[in-house]
Short mmCIF file of C-alpha atoms and ligand atoms in Angstrom, two decimals:
data_model
loop_
_atom_site.label_atom_id
_atom_site.label_comp_id
_atom_site.label_asym_id
_atom_site.label_seq_id
_atom_site.Cartn_x
_atom_site.Cartn_y
_atom_site.Cartn_z
CA MET Z 1 -230.71 -84.83 102.18
CA TRP Z 2 -233.54 -87.87 101.98
CA ILE Z 3 -232.92 -89.97 98.69
CA SER Z 4 -235.32 -92.57 97.86
CA TRP Z 5 -234.12 -96.33 98.31
CA TRP Z 6 -234.22 -97.11 94.20
CA LEU Z 7 -231.38 -94.27 94.14
CA TRP Z 8 -229.04 -95.75 96.46
CA PRO Z 9 -227.18 -98.29 93.74
CA LEU Z 10 -226.42 -95.53 91.68
CA VAL Z 11 -225.37 -92.88 94.33
CA ALA Z 12 -223.09 -95.53 95.46
CA LEU Z 13 -221.74 -96.09 91.56
CA CYS Z 14 -221.07 -92.93 91.60
CA THR Z 15 -218.95 -92.52 94.60
CA GLY Z 16 -215.70 -93.98 96.01
CA ASP Z 17 -213.31 -95.00 93.40
CA GLN Z 18 -216.14 -95.34 90.66
CA PHE Z 19 -214.63 -92.31 88.54
CA ARG Z 20 -211.34 -93.71 89.26
CA ASP Z 21 -212.32 -97.07 87.54
CA GLU Z 22 -213.74 -95.23 84.85
CA ALA Z 23 -211.02 -93.33 83.78
CA GLU Z 24 -208.37 -96.62 83.89
CA ARG Z 25 -211.22 -98.05 81.60
CA ILE Z 26 -211.04 -95.05 79.29
CA MET Z 27 -207.31 -94.68 79.42
CA ARG Z 28 -206.86 -98.69 78.58
CA GLY Z 29 -208.45 -97.90 74.94
CA THR Z 30 -206.90 -94.02 75.00
CA PRO Z 31 -203.53 -93.62 76.87
CA VAL Z 32 -202.12 -90.24 77.39
CA ILE Z 33 -199.86 -88.35 74.88
CA ASP Z 34 -197.66 -86.13 77.24
CA GLY Z 35 -196.77 -82.99 75.26
CA HIS Z 36 -193.57 -82.36 77.20
CA ASN Z 37 -191.45 -84.34 80.05
CA ASP Z 38 -187.52 -83.29 80.14
CA LEU Z 39 -186.14 -86.74 81.49
CA PRO Z 40 -183.83 -86.22 78.89
CA TRP Z 41 -182.43 -83.26 80.77
CA GLN Z 42 -182.20 -85.40 84.33
CA LEU Z 43 -180.47 -88.08 82.32
CA LEU Z 44 -177.73 -85.26 81.18
CA THR Z 45 -177.40 -83.46 84.40
CA MET Z 46 -177.43 -86.75 86.67
CA PHE Z 47 -175.30 -89.20 84.45
CA ASN Z 48 -174.02 -87.11 81.94
CA ASN Z 49 -176.05 -89.16 79.61
CA GLN Z 50 -174.06 -92.45 80.57
CA LEU Z 51 -177.45 -94.90 80.62
CA GLN Z 52 -175.52 -97.70 81.10
CA GLN Z 53 -174.61 -97.02 85.06
CA ALA Z 54 -176.10 -98.85 87.06
CA LYS Z 55 -177.74 -95.95 88.65
CA ALA Z 56 -179.37 -95.06 85.77
CA ASN Z 57 -181.71 -97.97 85.22
CA LEU Z 58 -184.78 -96.35 84.28
CA THR Z 59 -186.71 -99.35 85.85
CA SER Z 60 -185.77 -98.26 89.42
CA LEU Z 61 -184.33 -94.38 88.92
CA ALA Z 62 -185.89 -93.12 91.90
CA GLN Z 63 -185.24 -89.23 92.41
CA THR Z 64 -187.40 -88.32 89.08
CA HIS Z 65 -191.14 -87.84 88.40
CA THR Z 66 -190.56 -90.45 85.84
CA ASN Z 67 -189.35 -93.64 85.52
CA ILE Z 68 -190.61 -97.03 83.60
CA PRO Z 69 -193.14 -98.33 86.55
CA LYS Z 70 -194.52 -94.78 87.11
CA LEU Z 71 -195.49 -94.46 83.08
CA LYS Z 72 -197.05 -98.10 83.17
CA ALA Z 73 -198.96 -97.11 86.20
CA GLY Z 74 -199.81 -93.77 84.92
CA PHE Z 75 -201.06 -95.45 81.33
CA VAL Z 76 -198.79 -92.94 79.38
CA GLY Z 77 -199.35 -94.09 75.71
CA GLY Z 78 -196.94 -91.47 74.14
CA GLN Z 79 -194.46 -88.86 75.06
CA PHE Z 80 -192.91 -85.92 73.31
CA TRP Z 81 -189.61 -85.75 75.23
CA SER Z 82 -187.84 -82.85 75.61
CA ALA Z 83 -184.76 -82.22 73.82
CA TYR Z 84 -183.69 -79.09 75.87
CA THR Z 85 -180.66 -77.10 75.89
CA PRO Z 86 -180.19 -73.58 78.15
CA CYS Z 87 -180.24 -70.70 76.74
CA ASP Z 88 -176.68 -70.17 77.46
CA THR Z 89 -175.34 -72.30 74.74
CA GLN Z 90 -177.20 -69.66 72.46
CA ASN Z 91 -174.15 -68.46 70.14
CA LYS Z 92 -172.00 -71.62 71.83
CA ASP Z 93 -172.48 -75.04 71.64
CA ALA Z 94 -176.33 -75.27 71.41
CA VAL Z 95 -176.04 -77.27 67.88
CA ARG Z 96 -173.55 -79.88 69.71
CA ARG Z 97 -175.65 -79.91 72.74
CA ILE Z 98 -179.20 -80.52 71.01
CA LEU Z 99 -178.12 -83.59 68.86
CA GLU Z 100 -176.55 -85.28 72.00
CA GLN Z 101 -179.87 -84.64 74.17
CA ILE Z 102 -181.71 -86.18 70.49
CA ASP Z 103 -179.38 -89.02 70.57
CA VAL Z 104 -180.16 -89.86 74.46
CA ILE Z 105 -183.55 -89.95 73.34
CA HIS Z 106 -182.80 -92.44 70.36
CA ARG Z 107 -180.52 -94.56 72.68
CA MET Z 108 -183.79 -94.63 75.52
CA CYS Z 109 -185.80 -96.33 72.65
CA GLN Z 110 -182.57 -98.87 72.25
CA MET Z 111 -182.40 -99.66 75.32
CA TYR Z 112 -185.81 -100.45 76.36
CA PRO Z 113 -187.70 -101.53 73.37
CA GLU Z 114 -190.47 -103.54 75.26
CA THR Z 115 -190.86 -100.19 77.06
CA PHE Z 116 -190.37 -97.68 74.53
CA VAL Z 117 -190.56 -97.31 70.44
CA CYS Z 118 -189.50 -94.30 68.80
CA VAL Z 119 -191.91 -93.03 66.52
CA THR Z 120 -192.18 -89.92 63.85
CA ASN Z 121 -195.81 -89.74 62.60
CA SER Z 122 -199.08 -90.01 63.85
CA THR Z 123 -199.65 -94.04 62.20
CA GLY Z 124 -196.79 -94.55 64.32
CA ILE Z 125 -198.46 -93.15 67.54
CA ARG Z 126 -201.45 -95.35 67.27
CA GLN Z 127 -199.21 -98.06 66.50
CA ALA Z 128 -197.41 -98.07 69.59
CA PHE Z 129 -200.77 -97.47 71.24
CA GLN Z 130 -201.57 -101.46 69.41
CA GLU Z 131 -198.51 -103.26 70.76
CA GLY Z 132 -198.89 -101.72 74.24
CA ARG Z 133 -195.55 -99.27 74.30
CA ILE Z 134 -194.26 -96.13 75.09
CA ALA Z 135 -194.84 -93.63 71.33
CA SER Z 136 -191.45 -91.84 71.97
CA LEU Z 137 -191.16 -88.41 69.94
CA VAL Z 138 -188.58 -85.97 70.44
CA GLY Z 139 -189.42 -82.41 71.01
CA VAL Z 140 -186.64 -79.97 70.44
CA GLU Z 141 -187.32 -76.79 73.17
CA GLY Z 142 -185.74 -73.49 72.16
CA GLY Z 143 -185.00 -71.84 69.04
CA HIS Z 144 -181.93 -71.25 70.16
CA SER Z 145 -180.66 -74.97 68.93
CA ILE Z 146 -181.00 -74.24 65.44
CA ASP Z 147 -178.67 -71.31 65.75
CA SER Z 148 -180.51 -69.43 63.13
CA SER Z 149 -180.12 -71.70 60.18
CA LEU Z 150 -182.43 -73.44 58.14
CA GLY Z 151 -180.44 -76.28 57.04
CA VAL Z 152 -179.80 -77.08 61.21
CA LEU Z 153 -184.08 -77.49 61.01
CA ARG Z 154 -183.71 -79.32 57.95
CA ALA Z 155 -181.48 -81.75 59.78
CA LEU Z 156 -182.23 -81.73 63.09
CA TYR Z 157 -185.95 -82.66 61.05
CA HIS Z 158 -184.48 -85.97 59.70
CA LEU Z 159 -183.17 -87.19 63.04
CA GLY Z 160 -186.62 -87.30 64.48
CA MET Z 161 -187.35 -84.05 65.85
CA ARG Z 162 -191.28 -83.22 65.30
CA TYR Z 163 -191.54 -80.28 67.68
CA LEU Z 164 -189.37 -77.08 67.97
CA THR Z 165 -190.53 -74.48 70.35
CA LEU Z 166 -189.58 -71.23 68.87
CA THR Z 167 -188.03 -70.05 71.99
CA HIS Z 168 -186.41 -71.10 75.49
CA SER Z 169 -186.68 -68.01 77.84
CA CYS Z 170 -184.55 -65.65 75.59
CA ASN Z 171 -185.19 -63.91 72.24
CA THR Z 172 -183.42 -65.72 69.18
CA PRO Z 173 -182.43 -63.52 66.18
CA TRP Z 174 -185.44 -64.28 64.73
CA ALA Z 175 -188.34 -64.78 67.52
CA ASP Z 176 -189.53 -62.81 70.98
CA ASN Z 177 -189.51 -64.86 74.28
CA TRP Z 178 -192.18 -64.27 76.62
CA LEU Z 179 -189.65 -62.74 79.02
CA VAL Z 180 -190.48 -59.79 76.57
CA ASP Z 181 -194.12 -59.89 78.00
CA LYS Z 182 -193.39 -58.98 81.48
CA GLY Z 183 -190.35 -56.68 80.56
CA GLU Z 184 -187.39 -58.38 81.46
CA ASP Z 185 -186.37 -58.75 77.82
CA LYS Z 186 -186.75 -56.48 74.57
CA ALA Z 187 -188.73 -56.63 71.71
CA GLN Z 188 -186.23 -57.57 68.87
CA SER Z 189 -188.25 -58.83 66.07
CA GLN Z 190 -192.04 -58.09 66.76
CA GLY Z 191 -192.84 -61.33 67.03
CA LEU Z 192 -191.32 -62.96 64.40
CA SER Z 193 -188.52 -61.23 61.77
CA ASP Z 194 -188.70 -62.02 58.00
CA PHE Z 195 -185.88 -65.14 58.95
CA GLY Z 196 -188.51 -66.28 61.81
CA GLN Z 197 -191.37 -66.22 58.87
CA SER Z 198 -188.99 -68.78 56.66
CA VAL Z 199 -188.72 -70.74 60.05
CA VAL Z 200 -192.50 -71.05 60.69
CA LYS Z 201 -193.04 -71.98 56.86
CA GLU Z 202 -190.41 -74.32 56.72
CA MET Z 203 -191.49 -76.29 59.41
CA ASN Z 204 -194.88 -76.16 57.71
CA ARG Z 205 -193.01 -77.80 54.36
CA LEU Z 206 -191.11 -80.34 56.73
CA GLY Z 207 -194.09 -81.52 58.57
CA VAL Z 208 -192.83 -80.40 62.25
CA ILE Z 209 -195.24 -79.22 64.64
CA ILE Z 210 -194.71 -75.39 66.19
CA ASP Z 211 -194.93 -75.31 69.01
CA LEU Z 212 -195.14 -72.00 70.68
CA ALA Z 213 -194.93 -72.44 75.07
CA HIS Z 214 -192.27 -69.93 75.94
CA VAL Z 215 -192.92 -67.65 73.48
CA SER Z 216 -194.42 -63.79 73.65
CA VAL Z 217 -197.78 -62.74 72.70
CA ALA Z 218 -197.01 -61.06 69.75
CA THR Z 219 -194.82 -64.28 68.31
CA MET Z 220 -198.18 -66.37 69.09
CA ASN Z 221 -200.08 -63.95 67.21
CA ALA Z 222 -197.54 -63.52 64.30
CA THR Z 223 -197.41 -67.30 64.16
CA LEU Z 224 -201.47 -68.20 64.47
CA LYS Z 225 -201.82 -65.96 61.56
CA LEU Z 226 -198.72 -67.17 59.02
CA SER Z 227 -198.67 -71.10 60.01
CA LYS Z 228 -200.98 -73.30 57.25
CA ALA Z 229 -201.12 -75.87 60.41
CA PRO Z 230 -202.50 -75.94 63.79
CA VAL Z 231 -199.76 -75.32 66.12
CA ILE Z 232 -199.73 -76.48 69.85
CA PHE Z 233 -199.07 -74.69 73.17
CA SER Z 234 -196.42 -77.95 74.84
CA HIS Z 235 -196.74 -77.27 78.51
CA SER Z 236 -198.79 -73.98 78.72
CA SER Z 237 -201.91 -73.06 80.94
CA ALA Z 238 -204.48 -70.35 80.80
CA TYR Z 239 -203.37 -66.30 81.84
CA SER Z 240 -206.79 -66.05 83.25
CA LEU Z 241 -206.35 -68.20 85.89
CA CYS Z 242 -202.59 -67.43 86.85
CA GLN Z 243 -201.50 -64.19 85.47
CA HIS Z 244 -198.10 -65.57 84.52
CA ARG Z 245 -196.45 -64.66 81.01
CA ARG Z 246 -195.90 -68.42 80.41
CA ASN Z 247 -199.64 -69.06 80.42
CA VAL Z 248 -201.94 -68.58 77.16
CA PRO Z 249 -204.39 -64.82 77.42
CA ASP Z 250 -207.88 -65.30 76.20
CA HIS Z 251 -207.48 -63.74 73.16
CA VAL Z 252 -205.15 -65.84 72.13
CA LEU Z 253 -207.46 -69.55 73.00
CA GLN Z 254 -209.60 -68.01 70.57
CA LEU Z 255 -206.86 -67.82 68.09
CA VAL Z 256 -206.08 -71.59 68.90
CA ASN Z 257 -210.26 -72.41 68.49
CA GLN Z 258 -210.36 -70.84 65.05
CA THR Z 259 -206.83 -72.45 64.20
CA GLY Z 260 -208.16 -75.82 65.59
CA SER Z 261 -204.74 -75.77 67.68
CA LEU Z 262 -203.87 -77.09 71.14
CA VAL Z 263 -202.95 -76.00 74.64
CA MET Z 264 -201.40 -79.07 76.52
CA VAL Z 265 -201.79 -78.07 80.39
CA ASN Z 266 -198.25 -77.46 82.27
CA PHE Z 267 -198.28 -78.58 85.94
CA TYR Z 268 -195.70 -76.60 87.33
CA ASN Z 269 -197.48 -74.93 90.32
CA ASP Z 270 -196.37 -71.25 89.77
CA TYR Z 271 -198.02 -72.01 86.17
CA VAL Z 272 -201.39 -73.21 87.96
CA SER Z 273 -201.83 -71.21 90.93
CA CYS Z 274 -199.27 -68.38 90.89
CA ARG Z 275 -197.77 -70.01 94.14
CA LYS Z 276 -195.59 -72.60 95.64
CA GLU Z 277 -198.51 -74.53 96.09
CA ALA Z 278 -201.04 -76.05 93.80
CA THR Z 279 -203.56 -78.94 93.31
CA LEU Z 280 -205.16 -81.25 91.32
CA SER Z 281 -208.29 -79.34 91.34
CA GLN Z 282 -206.30 -76.39 90.28
CA VAL Z 283 -204.87 -78.05 87.37
CA ALA Z 284 -208.78 -79.58 86.56
CA ASP Z 285 -209.17 -75.64 86.77
CA HIS Z 286 -207.01 -74.98 83.49
CA LEU Z 287 -208.09 -77.56 81.44
CA ASP Z 288 -211.80 -76.87 82.39
CA HIS Z 289 -211.19 -72.38 81.26
CA ILE Z 290 -209.36 -74.31 78.14
CA LYS Z 291 -212.25 -76.27 76.97
CA LYS Z 292 -214.59 -73.54 77.82
CA VAL Z 293 -213.22 -70.59 75.51
CA ALA Z 294 -211.18 -72.62 72.93
CA GLY Z 295 -213.24 -75.68 73.14
CA ALA Z 296 -213.04 -79.20 74.00
CA GLY Z 297 -210.83 -79.91 71.09
CA ALA Z 298 -208.11 -77.59 72.24
CA VAL Z 299 -207.03 -79.37 75.38
CA GLY Z 300 -204.16 -81.48 76.35
CA PHE Z 301 -201.84 -82.61 79.39
CA GLY Z 302 -198.07 -81.06 79.16
CA GLY Z 303 -197.25 -82.27 82.59
CA ASP Z 304 -193.42 -80.65 82.33
CA PHE Z 305 -192.74 -83.60 84.45
CA ASP Z 306 -188.64 -83.25 85.56
CA GLY Z 307 -188.43 -80.12 84.18
CA VAL Z 308 -189.53 -78.47 87.41
CA SER Z 309 -189.00 -78.28 90.82
CA ARG Z 310 -192.67 -78.26 92.16
CA VAL Z 311 -195.87 -80.24 91.49
CA PRO Z 312 -199.22 -80.03 92.64
CA SER Z 313 -200.91 -82.22 95.40
CA GLY Z 314 -202.43 -85.29 93.44
CA LEU Z 315 -200.07 -84.98 90.56
CA GLU Z 316 -196.58 -85.77 92.16
CA ASP Z 317 -195.50 -87.81 89.24
CA VAL Z 318 -196.42 -89.16 85.77
CA SER Z 319 -198.06 -92.62 87.71
CA LYS Z 320 -201.17 -89.91 88.39
CA TYR Z 321 -202.52 -88.84 84.81
CA PRO Z 322 -205.74 -91.07 85.86
CA ASP Z 323 -206.66 -89.15 89.21
CA LEU Z 324 -206.68 -85.98 87.12
CA VAL Z 325 -209.31 -88.31 84.17
CA ALA Z 326 -211.16 -88.73 87.30
CA GLU Z 327 -211.29 -85.55 88.20
CA LEU Z 328 -212.57 -84.64 85.06
CA LEU Z 329 -214.90 -86.64 84.83
CA ARG Z 330 -216.16 -85.98 88.03
CA ARG Z 331 -216.57 -82.68 86.04
CA GLN Z 332 -218.87 -84.43 83.96
CA TRP Z 333 -216.30 -84.09 80.82
CA THR Z 334 -217.85 -86.73 78.33
CA GLU Z 335 -215.85 -89.56 77.47
CA ALA Z 336 -215.69 -88.26 73.99
CA GLU Z 337 -213.67 -85.00 75.67
CA VAL Z 338 -211.77 -87.49 78.01
CA ARG Z 339 -210.28 -89.07 75.18
CA GLY Z 340 -210.02 -85.91 73.06
CA ALA Z 341 -207.39 -84.72 75.82
CA LEU Z 342 -205.86 -87.82 76.53
CA ALA Z 343 -204.69 -88.01 72.92
CA ASP Z 344 -207.27 -87.48 70.25
CA ASN Z 345 -206.72 -84.11 70.02
CA LEU Z 346 -202.79 -84.13 69.23
CA LEU Z 347 -203.48 -86.66 67.33
CA ARG Z 348 -205.67 -84.62 64.89
CA VAL Z 349 -203.22 -81.74 65.08
CA PHE Z 350 -200.66 -83.98 64.04
CA LYS Z 351 -202.38 -85.57 61.17
CA ALA Z 352 -203.27 -82.01 60.16
CA VAL Z 353 -199.67 -80.62 60.76
CA GLU Z 354 -198.96 -83.44 58.33
CA GLN Z 355 -200.95 -83.12 55.44
CA VAL Z 356 -199.91 -79.86 54.84
CA SER Z 357 -196.42 -80.40 55.03
CA ASP Z 358 -195.28 -80.96 51.44
CA HIS Z 359 -191.78 -82.10 50.63
CA THR Z 360 -191.76 -81.89 46.67
CA GLN Z 361 -192.70 -78.11 47.41
CA THR Z 362 -189.13 -75.54 47.25
CA PRO Z 363 -187.21 -75.24 50.45
CA GLU Z 364 -186.76 -71.43 52.24
CA GLU Z 365 -183.50 -70.99 51.57
CA GLU Z 366 -182.76 -67.51 52.15
CA PRO Z 367 -180.14 -67.20 55.43
CA ILE Z 368 -180.72 -64.91 57.82
CA PRO Z 369 -179.08 -61.51 57.44
CA LEU Z 370 -175.13 -61.60 58.62
CA ASP Z 371 -175.82 -58.73 60.83
CA LYS Z 372 -178.69 -60.37 63.07
CA LEU Z 373 -175.69 -63.25 63.98
CA GLU Z 374 -173.90 -61.77 67.65
CA ASP Z 375 -170.68 -61.49 66.66
CA SER Z 376 -168.82 -64.98 68.55
CA CYS Z 377 -166.57 -68.05 67.43
CA ARG Z 378 -169.06 -68.68 64.38
CA THR Z 379 -167.34 -68.72 60.72
CA LYS Z 380 -168.76 -66.36 58.06
CA TYR Z 381 -168.48 -68.80 55.19
CA GLY Z 382 -170.96 -68.42 52.46
CA TYR Z 383 -171.38 -64.87 53.59
CA SER Z 384 -169.09 -63.53 51.07
CA GLU Z 385 -169.28 -59.90 49.64
CA ALA Z 386 -171.05 -60.48 46.52
CA SER Z 387 -173.34 -62.36 48.63
CA SER Z 388 -173.32 -59.72 50.88
CA PHE Z 389 -174.75 -56.94 48.01
CA TYR Z 390 -177.00 -59.54 46.03
CA HIS Z 391 -178.72 -59.46 49.68
CA GLN Z 392 -178.60 -55.63 50.03
CA PRO Z 393 -180.14 -53.91 46.79
CA GLY Z 394 -179.25 -50.72 48.48
CA ALA Z 395 -175.36 -51.20 48.90
CA LEU Z 396 -175.13 -52.35 45.09
CA LEU Z 397 -177.23 -48.89 43.74
CA ALA Z 398 -174.82 -46.86 46.05
CA SER Z 399 -171.75 -47.98 44.26
CA LEU Z 400 -173.28 -48.22 41.33
CA THR Z 401 -173.83 -44.03 41.48
CA THR Z 402 -170.90 -43.66 42.29
CA ILE Z 403 -169.40 -45.23 39.44
CA LEU Z 404 -171.63 -43.11 37.26
CA LEU Z 405 -170.89 -40.24 39.20
CA GLY Z 406 -167.02 -40.85 38.86
CA LEU Z 407 -167.95 -41.42 34.79
CA SER Z 408 -169.89 -38.40 34.48
CA LEU Z 409 -166.85 -36.30 35.89
CA LEU Z 410 -164.52 -37.44 33.60
ZN1 ZN Y 1 -190.49 -75.40 79.26
#
């Protein structure tokens, strides 16, 4: 194709590394806030959470997707670190495990104060941007970690939890997970049980972001309808591009749009291409799709680094975010749209969650019914005869009727 000579400088400007340079310029002002990183899980499995061990040094750690030099090269300015404990800890030591994972995140901030600063609100994230440190937040992955207790939910909030993924890949006694949609688990709560609704209301009251990654479509719908604040999918991609049940279907993306919520795109090959291999360009396709269906305000990044075994070529570790941003610029995303996906959309959602929260409101108090808890090593203090009558008016009525019948017989 013949191009007029005076257009050559423009062509030269828009080829080569121009988009990559532009990405870096934008990210110097607006670094990425990523929705989900499993480095704390790696610290548990590799070092049993012993951060002082020489080989656990986060500056030189080599086998992981995440270390300090890679985070810096990737312009990561905010990270929801995943406090995760697997489903096999449900009804066992989930609470202990989750406390330990929250503790290891706090110790990362303590050990590397020049790099990480633990924060708990949107203002803290902006402040960390100014200081050139990585705002570090706690995201608890899996509702089984609250052991069906509103008291534990509130205690985790006090320890810094700022999102809770309602389920991992198992039902809780109060919310259904994505395996229900796959036919591998039975629906138990048809989305959210009455207690599940109390959990959502209490999260709104406290100011904990509701995370719908890993939940069933019925749970997505029930929560999007009930929550007074926007929600996030901390690490999920688009179902219409890869028919994996961990991804978000288009009809839910419409609700995401209507509620001002956010989908932070997962980079795991199996969710990106539905195959073992995937590319950076295919991740950009997911970002494009969510932007098209839910709007530019609904897009974010939730790489799932260090939580997955396969990542796309071109997105091998956390240093590669600028390459993905360059690809979005190549696809003619505007600077404002890019800044939105990097950080502004999450900051908007977080601020809205903070505005909905109201610590003067009466907390949710009614415990989960005893018969919803799996019988295990758990004790039953508090669930006395009297209180079980109190919560079962039918039983109370039946026993009153017996007494009255007895009296009339006399
Ligand atoms: Zn996950």
